Each structure stands twice: as structure tokens, then as C-alpha cells.
Short mmCIF file of C-alpha atoms in Angstrom, two decimals:
data_model
loop_
_atom_site.label_atom_id
_atom_site.label_comp_id
_atom_site.label_asym_id
_atom_site.label_seq_id
_atom_site.Cartn_x
_atom_site.Cartn_y
_atom_site.Cartn_z
CA MET A 1 27.24 -4.84 -0.94
CA MET A 2 25.93 -8.12 -2.37
CA THR A 3 26.61 -9.87 0.94
CA LEU A 4 24.72 -7.16 2.80
CA ILE A 5 21.73 -7.54 0.47
CA ALA A 6 21.76 -11.35 0.65
CA VAL A 7 21.99 -11.42 4.46
CA SER A 8 19.19 -8.84 4.89
CA VAL A 9 16.86 -10.52 2.40
CA LEU A 10 17.45 -14.04 3.69
CA ALA A 11 17.21 -13.13 7.37
CA SER A 12 13.94 -11.25 6.87
CA PHE A 13 12.52 -14.09 4.76
CA LEU A 14 13.42 -16.77 7.31
CA ILE A 15 12.07 -14.80 10.28
CA THR A 16 8.77 -14.17 8.50
CA ALA A 17 8.45 -17.80 7.38
CA ALA A 18 9.29 -19.03 10.88
CA ILE A 19 6.83 -16.90 12.85
CA GLY A 20 4.04 -17.12 10.26
CA PRO A 21 2.39 -20.37 11.47
CA PHE A 22 2.50 -19.26 15.13
CA LEU A 23 1.03 -15.84 14.33
CA ILE A 24 -1.78 -17.35 12.24
CA GLN A 25 -2.61 -19.76 15.06
CA TYR A 26 -2.67 -16.88 17.55
CA LEU A 27 -4.90 -14.72 15.34
CA ARG A 28 -7.36 -17.60 15.00
CA LYS A 29 -7.34 -18.18 18.74
CA MET A 30 -8.11 -14.49 19.33
CA ASN A 31 -10.88 -14.58 16.66
CA PHE A 32 -9.19 -11.81 14.68
CA GLY A 33 -11.05 -12.65 11.50
CA GLN A 34 -11.68 -10.47 8.44
CA LYS A 35 -15.26 -9.35 7.86
CA ILE A 36 -16.18 -9.30 4.17
CA LEU A 37 -18.07 -6.33 2.78
CA SER A 38 -21.62 -7.09 1.64
CA TYR A 39 -20.94 -5.68 -1.84
CA VAL A 40 -18.12 -8.18 -2.44
CA PRO A 41 -20.10 -11.45 -2.38
CA GLU A 42 -17.46 -13.21 -4.50
CA HIS A 43 -15.21 -13.11 -1.40
CA ALA A 44 -17.81 -14.52 0.98
CA GLY A 45 -15.77 -17.71 1.35
CA LYS A 46 -12.96 -15.65 2.92
CA GLN A 47 -15.13 -14.55 5.84
CA ASN A 48 -13.25 -14.76 9.15
CA THR A 49 -9.86 -15.50 7.53
CA PRO A 50 -7.29 -14.27 10.11
CA THR A 51 -6.28 -10.66 9.54
CA MET A 52 -3.44 -8.44 10.83
CA GLY A 53 -0.98 -10.97 9.41
CA GLY A 54 1.15 -8.02 8.37
CA PHE A 55 2.72 -8.31 11.81
CA MET A 56 4.84 -11.20 10.57
CA PHE A 57 6.75 -9.06 8.04
CA ILE A 58 6.65 -5.98 10.27
CA ILE A 59 8.49 -7.93 12.95
CA SER A 60 11.08 -9.33 10.54
CA ILE A 61 11.71 -6.01 8.76
CA THR A 62 12.07 -4.17 12.06
CA ALA A 63 14.45 -6.77 13.52
CA VAL A 64 16.67 -6.99 10.44
CA THR A 65 16.79 -3.22 9.91
CA LEU A 66 17.81 -2.58 13.51
CA VAL A 67 20.34 -5.41 13.82
CA VAL A 68 22.05 -4.85 10.47
CA ASN A 69 22.30 -1.10 10.93
CA LEU A 70 23.70 -1.51 14.42
CA ALA A 71 26.23 -3.95 12.99
CA LEU A 72 27.18 -1.18 10.57
CA ASN A 73 27.91 1.06 13.58
CA GLY A 74 24.53 2.78 13.49
CA ALA A 75 25.09 4.26 10.03
CA GLY A 76 21.46 3.97 9.00
CA VAL A 77 19.74 7.20 10.00
CA GLN A 78 17.55 7.06 6.89
CA SER A 79 16.75 3.40 7.55
CA PHE A 80 15.58 4.22 11.06
CA THR A 81 13.54 7.17 9.82
CA VAL A 82 11.80 5.16 7.09
CA LEU A 83 11.23 2.30 9.54
CA ALA A 84 9.75 4.68 12.11
CA LEU A 85 7.43 6.16 9.48
CA SER A 86 6.31 2.70 8.35
CA LEU A 87 5.70 1.55 11.92
CA CYS A 88 3.64 4.65 12.71
CA TYR A 89 1.48 4.07 9.63
CA GLY A 90 1.21 0.44 10.72
CA VAL A 91 -0.12 1.63 14.08
CA ILE A 92 -2.88 3.56 12.28
CA GLY A 93 -3.71 0.37 10.41
CA PHE A 94 -3.71 -1.63 13.65
CA ILE A 95 -6.16 0.80 15.26
CA ASP A 96 -8.35 0.50 12.16
CA ASP A 97 -8.21 -3.31 12.21
CA ARG A 98 -9.00 -3.49 15.94
CA THR A 99 -11.94 -1.14 15.47
CA LYS A 100 -13.32 -3.36 12.71
CA ILE A 101 -12.95 -6.47 14.85
CA ARG A 102 -14.56 -4.81 17.86
CA LYS A 103 -17.50 -3.66 15.73
CA ALA A 104 -17.60 -7.05 13.93
CA GLU A 105 -17.79 -5.28 10.56
CA ASN A 106 -15.49 -4.00 7.81
CA GLU A 107 -15.65 -0.34 8.84
CA GLY A 108 -12.98 1.01 11.18
CA LEU A 109 -11.63 4.55 11.40
CA THR A 110 -13.42 7.18 9.34
CA SER A 111 -11.71 8.44 6.20
CA TRP A 112 -11.12 11.82 7.85
CA GLN A 113 -9.54 10.24 10.93
CA LYS A 114 -7.19 8.23 8.73
CA PHE A 115 -6.34 11.24 6.58
CA ALA A 116 -5.54 13.47 9.57
CA LEU A 117 -3.23 10.86 11.12
CA GLN A 118 -1.52 10.08 7.81
CA LEU A 119 -0.96 13.75 7.03
CA ALA A 120 0.48 14.44 10.48
CA LEU A 121 2.94 11.57 10.13
CA ALA A 122 3.96 12.69 6.64
CA LEU A 123 4.74 16.18 7.89
CA VAL A 124 6.79 14.84 10.82
CA PHE A 125 8.76 12.52 8.50
CA LEU A 126 9.51 15.31 6.03
CA THR A 127 10.56 17.63 8.85
CA VAL A 128 12.98 15.03 10.25
CA LEU A 129 14.55 14.44 6.83
CA ARG A 130 14.88 18.18 6.24
CA MET A 131 16.48 18.80 9.65
CA GLY A 132 18.89 15.92 9.03
CA GLY A 133 19.96 17.40 5.72
CA TYR A 134 18.54 14.48 3.71
CA LEU A 135 15.85 16.48 1.95
CA MET A 136 16.09 19.36 -0.49
CA PRO A 137 13.21 21.36 -2.04
CA SER A 138 13.66 19.96 -5.51
CA LEU A 139 11.93 17.30 -7.57
CA TYR A 140 14.09 15.08 -9.75
CA ILE A 141 12.36 14.39 -13.07
CA PRO A 142 13.08 10.86 -14.36
CA PHE A 143 14.32 10.52 -17.96
CA ALA A 144 14.74 14.31 -18.23
CA GLY A 145 17.75 14.19 -15.92
CA VAL A 146 16.95 17.52 -14.30
CA SER A 147 15.82 18.67 -10.86
CA LEU A 148 13.11 21.28 -10.47
CA ASP A 149 13.81 23.63 -7.56
CA ILE A 150 10.67 24.91 -5.84
CA PRO A 151 9.91 26.90 -2.65
CA TRP A 152 9.97 24.86 0.57
CA LEU A 153 6.30 25.42 1.39
CA ILE A 154 5.15 24.23 -2.03
CA TYR A 155 7.53 21.28 -1.84
CA ILE A 156 6.18 20.20 1.56
CA VAL A 157 2.58 20.39 0.31
CA ILE A 158 3.41 18.30 -2.78
CA ALA A 159 5.50 15.84 -0.75
CA ALA A 160 2.79 15.36 1.89
CA PHE A 161 0.20 14.80 -0.86
CA ILE A 162 2.43 12.17 -2.48
CA MET A 163 3.04 10.37 0.81
CA VAL A 164 -0.59 10.26 1.92
CA GLY A 165 -1.70 9.32 -1.60
CA CYS A 166 0.84 6.50 -1.79
CA ASN A 167 -0.19 5.19 1.62
CA ASN A 168 -3.86 5.05 0.68
CA ALA A 169 -3.13 3.64 -2.78
CA VAL A 170 -1.21 0.66 -1.36
CA ASN A 171 -4.02 0.13 1.13
CA LEU A 172 -6.58 0.16 -1.69
CA THR A 173 -4.53 -2.37 -3.69
CA ASP A 174 -4.78 -4.88 -0.85
CA GLY A 175 -7.98 -6.49 -2.13
CA LEU A 176 -6.97 -9.94 -3.39
CA ASP A 177 -4.85 -12.75 -2.01
CA GLY A 178 -1.21 -11.78 -2.47
CA LEU A 179 -1.92 -8.64 -4.50
CA ALA A 180 -0.44 -5.89 -2.30
CA ALA A 181 2.55 -8.03 -1.31
CA GLY A 182 3.08 -9.31 -4.87
CA VAL A 183 3.03 -5.81 -6.36
CA THR A 184 5.20 -4.27 -3.63
CA LEU A 185 7.91 -6.96 -3.84
CA PRO A 186 9.36 -5.75 -7.20
CA VAL A 187 9.14 -2.17 -5.89
CA ALA A 188 11.32 -3.20 -2.94
CA VAL A 189 13.81 -4.82 -5.34
CA TYR A 190 13.91 -1.59 -7.36
CA PHE A 191 14.92 0.40 -4.28
CA ILE A 192 17.56 -2.20 -3.42
CA VAL A 193 19.13 -1.58 -6.82
CA ILE A 194 18.85 2.20 -6.54
CA GLY A 195 20.32 2.14 -3.06
CA ALA A 196 23.21 -0.03 -4.28
CA ILE A 197 24.17 2.08 -7.30
CA SER A 198 23.90 5.29 -5.28
CA GLY A 199 25.86 3.90 -2.34
CA ASN A 200 22.94 4.52 0.03
CA LEU A 201 23.44 1.69 2.55
CA PRO A 202 20.48 2.59 4.81
CA VAL A 203 18.12 2.30 1.84
CA VAL A 204 19.71 -0.99 0.78
CA VAL A 205 19.25 -2.47 4.25
CA PHE A 206 15.62 -1.45 4.66
CA ALA A 207 14.59 -2.32 1.09
CA SER A 208 16.30 -5.72 1.37
CA ALA A 209 14.52 -6.47 4.64
CA LEU A 210 11.25 -5.38 2.99
CA ALA A 211 11.78 -7.68 0.01
CA GLY A 212 12.63 -10.66 2.19
CA GLY A 213 9.70 -10.06 4.51
CA LEU A 214 7.22 -9.83 1.64
CA ALA A 215 8.57 -13.00 0.01
CA GLY A 216 8.11 -14.84 3.30
CA PHE A 217 4.62 -13.42 3.77
CA LEU A 218 3.51 -14.61 0.33
CA ILE A 219 3.98 -18.20 1.53
CA PHE A 220 0.88 -17.65 3.67
CA ASN A 221 -0.91 -14.94 1.71
CA PHE A 222 -0.83 -16.20 -1.89
CA ASN A 223 -4.15 -17.62 -3.10
CA PRO A 224 -5.76 -19.30 -1.27
CA ALA A 225 -4.65 -17.05 1.57
CA LYS A 226 -4.25 -18.46 5.05
CA VAL A 227 -3.99 -14.95 6.44
CA PHE A 228 -4.55 -11.34 5.33
CA MET A 229 -2.13 -8.52 6.10
CA GLY A 230 -4.95 -6.20 7.17
CA ASP A 231 -4.64 -2.43 7.28
CA THR A 232 -1.86 -3.04 9.79
CA GLY A 233 0.26 -4.47 7.00
CA SER A 234 -0.95 -2.44 4.02
CA LEU A 235 -0.50 0.95 5.70
CA PHE A 236 2.95 -0.16 6.89
CA LEU A 237 3.81 -1.01 3.27
CA GLY A 238 2.46 2.31 2.04
CA GLY A 239 4.69 4.13 4.50
CA ALA A 240 7.66 1.97 3.52
CA VAL A 241 7.29 2.61 -0.22
CA ALA A 242 6.76 6.37 0.20
CA GLY A 243 9.57 6.60 2.73
CA LEU A 244 12.04 4.82 0.44
CA ALA A 245 11.13 7.12 -2.45
CA PHE A 246 11.92 10.21 -0.40
CA ALA A 247 15.02 8.65 1.17
CA CYS A 248 16.28 8.19 -2.41
CA ASP A 249 15.08 11.69 -3.36
CA GLN A 250 12.86 10.17 -6.05
CA PRO A 251 9.23 10.90 -5.07
CA LEU A 252 8.07 11.32 -8.69
CA ILE A 253 9.27 7.81 -9.58
CA LEU A 254 6.36 6.46 -7.53
CA ALA A 255 4.08 7.20 -10.47
CA LEU A 256 6.02 4.62 -12.50
CA VAL A 257 7.12 1.92 -10.05
CA GLY A 258 3.74 2.27 -8.35
CA LEU A 259 1.71 2.35 -11.57
CA ILE A 260 -0.62 -0.38 -10.30
CA TYR A 261 -1.24 1.61 -7.11
CA VAL A 262 -2.06 4.65 -9.25
CA ILE A 263 -4.38 2.75 -11.59
CA GLU A 264 -6.21 1.08 -8.71
CA THR A 265 -6.79 4.46 -7.07
CA LEU A 266 -7.86 6.20 -10.27
CA SER A 267 -10.31 3.41 -11.08
CA ASP A 268 -11.97 3.93 -7.70
CA ILE A 269 -12.09 7.73 -8.12
CA ILE A 270 -13.50 7.45 -11.65
CA GLN A 271 -16.11 4.90 -10.58
CA VAL A 272 -17.36 6.95 -7.64
CA GLY A 273 -17.23 10.25 -9.53
CA TYR A 274 -19.09 8.98 -12.59
CA TYR A 275 -21.70 7.24 -10.43
CA LYS A 276 -22.43 10.48 -8.57
CA MET A 277 -22.51 12.52 -11.79
CA THR A 278 -25.06 10.23 -13.43
CA LYS A 279 -27.13 9.46 -10.34
CA LYS A 280 -30.89 9.87 -10.77
CA PRO A 281 -34.10 8.53 -9.18
CA VAL A 282 -35.12 4.92 -9.84
CA LEU A 283 -38.58 4.81 -11.41
CA ASP A 284 -41.17 2.03 -11.33
CA GLU A 285 -43.17 0.84 -14.34
CA ASN A 286 -45.54 3.78 -13.89
CA GLY A 287 -42.76 6.33 -13.88
CA ASN A 288 -43.00 7.05 -10.17
CA PRO A 289 -39.90 7.26 -7.93
CA VAL A 290 -39.12 4.07 -6.01
CA ARG A 291 -38.62 4.52 -2.27
CA ASP A 292 -36.67 2.41 0.21
CA ALA A 293 -37.87 1.09 3.57
CA LYS A 294 -37.19 4.48 5.19
CA GLY A 295 -39.21 6.36 2.59
CA ASN A 296 -36.21 7.85 0.82
CA ILE A 297 -36.14 7.95 -2.97
CA ARG A 298 -33.76 5.35 -4.36
CA MET A 299 -31.02 6.80 -6.51
CA GLU A 300 -28.89 4.93 -9.04
CA GLY A 301 -26.01 6.00 -11.26
CA LYS A 302 -23.97 4.53 -14.10
CA ARG A 303 -20.64 2.75 -13.67
CA VAL A 304 -17.51 2.72 -15.82
CA PHE A 305 -16.23 -0.55 -14.38
CA ARG A 306 -18.13 -3.61 -13.25
CA LYS A 307 -16.72 -2.96 -9.82
CA ALA A 308 -13.90 -0.84 -8.40
CA PRO A 309 -11.03 -0.91 -7.58
CA LEU A 310 -9.80 -2.35 -10.87
CA HIS A 311 -8.85 -5.80 -9.54
CA HIS A 312 -12.54 -6.43 -8.76
CA HIS A 313 -13.45 -5.47 -12.33
CA PHE A 314 -11.12 -8.10 -13.79
CA GLN A 315 -12.35 -10.62 -11.25
CA LEU A 316 -15.93 -10.13 -12.45
CA CYS A 317 -14.64 -10.46 -16.03
CA GLY A 318 -13.66 -14.02 -15.18
CA TRP A 319 -9.98 -13.62 -14.28
CA SER A 320 -8.76 -15.74 -11.38
CA GLU A 321 -7.12 -14.06 -8.41
CA LYS A 322 -3.81 -15.73 -9.23
CA LYS A 323 -3.92 -14.41 -12.80
CA ILE A 324 -4.65 -10.87 -11.66
CA VAL A 325 -1.88 -10.91 -9.07
CA LEU A 326 0.73 -12.35 -11.45
CA ILE A 327 -0.13 -9.90 -14.25
CA PHE A 328 -0.20 -6.88 -11.93
CA ALA A 329 3.13 -7.96 -10.39
CA ALA A 330 4.64 -8.48 -13.86
CA ILE A 331 3.50 -5.01 -14.95
CA THR A 332 5.08 -3.55 -11.80
CA ALA A 333 8.34 -5.40 -12.46
CA LEU A 334 8.39 -4.05 -16.02
CA MET A 335 7.77 -0.51 -14.81
CA CYS A 336 10.56 -0.88 -12.25
CA VAL A 337 13.01 -1.86 -15.00
CA LEU A 338 11.85 1.10 -17.09
CA SER A 339 12.20 3.39 -14.06
CA TYR A 340 15.77 2.22 -13.51
CA PHE A 341 16.76 3.50 -16.95
CA GLY A 342 14.97 6.75 -16.16
CA VAL A 343 17.09 7.50 -13.09
CA ALA A 344 20.34 5.51 -13.59
CA PRO A 345 22.12 8.37 -15.43
CA ARG A 346 21.82 10.41 -12.23
CA TYR A 347 24.30 8.12 -10.50
CA GLN A 348 26.80 7.67 -13.28
#
């Protein structure tokens, strides 16, 4: 088992590290640069940094997963299923990235287009696992050591919500150099351990390839980043994390190992919700409503954070990007250790 893990991690790392410089050069040649949102002026210096760099770990993870599983006589049905899910989510991200580049702005697919595609893929993935006998309508509750049996329809609704939510949460976390990759790396290690103690070789192979690929990507993505993963990479990672959780029959554990994803998402929801709740007309010194260039009354609301998602708040509080990434990754690693003790008794 240790040899399998070492080979998968090292191979994925070396492939990513090897193709990284060539991919970055190609992305620059094609002018695939990231457009920075106007409301994030602190990142203005990153304008036109090559994006879609997620391809470097997507290629390595795909190659290692396929080769290693074939070497194991094709024993990795779950590996192939999780890989297929991740690749399909990556395709959604690629379409989004290409749309942004074509429009020369940071707005690609609409939120509804993304949601519809993500939901469809989640339902297909869950159906495949169910038909293969790898999915049961029960939710294992960490630390309690019990499984809650629920009707299939309710389970599918909950599972699809978890998958789509996880995918978007990872995407939202990709806002600083090395943040999404740095936070997801310990999550990948967690699933390597869970796959090993449960004897789930397909999970071990895919999670090991994921860990190695992310480690190699951080060579180019850690601050100051030479390349961004783009939605191509972040949606692939979201699919990978969600897929591994269901392949291990541990969807609820995502709330713990993915605590940073959850906090990032909640901070954005709270910020937007509170702003809308407190929104009111802007008045001039005479108490009259202020209008914009189109004649519409300007509206302003209050904010809980300086800026959302949460990593932007800490950045405006004076934290460096490196500090935020290291602390968020350390919190994730701690939560992964805690999560291990919450589920380990299941495999004893």
C-alpha cells in the first residue's frame, strides 16, 4: 500500500512539475490571461497572469489514475468514476474560462448555467455509483458512529446539494495565490489515509495522484503566482473532493475537512444577505436621493466583513497572501486530523 501511494504521489508531482513551464509559456503565447475584477483593486498587479493552469494537474492526475489502475488490472471503478466526474466539472470550468477570455472580462457563464450543469453531473455521478452498488441511502455521522438510513429520493436531493455546494465552495476559495491548492492538499492526504485504512485502493490511487498534482502545481501557483488554475482547475478540484467523499461514503465529513470551503462560502452569503437587508437610498447633504448617470437612485447597504469571501477580509486587515494561505491550510490539516478520529472507529 505504501509503495502504491508513493508511486502515485511522486509520478503525479513529477509530471505536473515537468509540464508546468511549457504550459505557462503556451498560455502566455495564447494570451490566456486572467482579468481582475474592478472591485478587487489590491489584485490589479495580477492582471493578465496566465490562467487555466489547472490543466497541469488535471493531466497528471488523469494519467496516473489511468495507468496505475490499469496496472492493477482495472480494479479502480470508483477511481474512474471520480475522475470522470472531476473532468466533467473541469470542462464546465474550461467553458467558463474561455468565455471570460473571449469577452475580455471576469464574467463567464451565468450562475444559473453553472448550477444547471453542476446539478446534472451530480445526478449522473450518483446514479452511476448507485447502479454499481457503491452507494447506499444512508448518511454516516462522524463521531457518533452511526448511519442514518433515509429514503432514496431524499438522499439523492441531499447528496446533489452537497456535491454542487462543495464544487462552488472550492471555486469560491480560489481567490489568492496558492489558496485553493494549499487547502485542498491536506484534504487529499486525508482521503489517502481513509482509503488505506478501509482497503479502498481506487480511492487511494486517485487521492494520491491528486495530492502529488497539487504539490507540483504549488511550485508555480504559490505567491507570487506564475499561473492561476482558473475555473478549469477549481471546478475540477471541487468535483474531486466531493467525489472522494461519496466514494468513501462520507459526504458529511466534508463539513469538517472542508471547513475553510464552508467558511468562505458562508462569509459570502452573509455579506450579500446583510447588504441587501440593510440597503437604502444614498442621500446628499440636503437629504435628497443621489442618482447615478442613468438616473437611478443609488442604494447602499451595510457590510459584515470588509470584503467577501473571507480571505479578502483578512487581506484588507493587513494579512499577506502567504500568511492567509498557510493559516487556512494549517486549519484544514488540523480539521483533517480531527476528522480521522471521527471516522476511524468505523474501520476497526
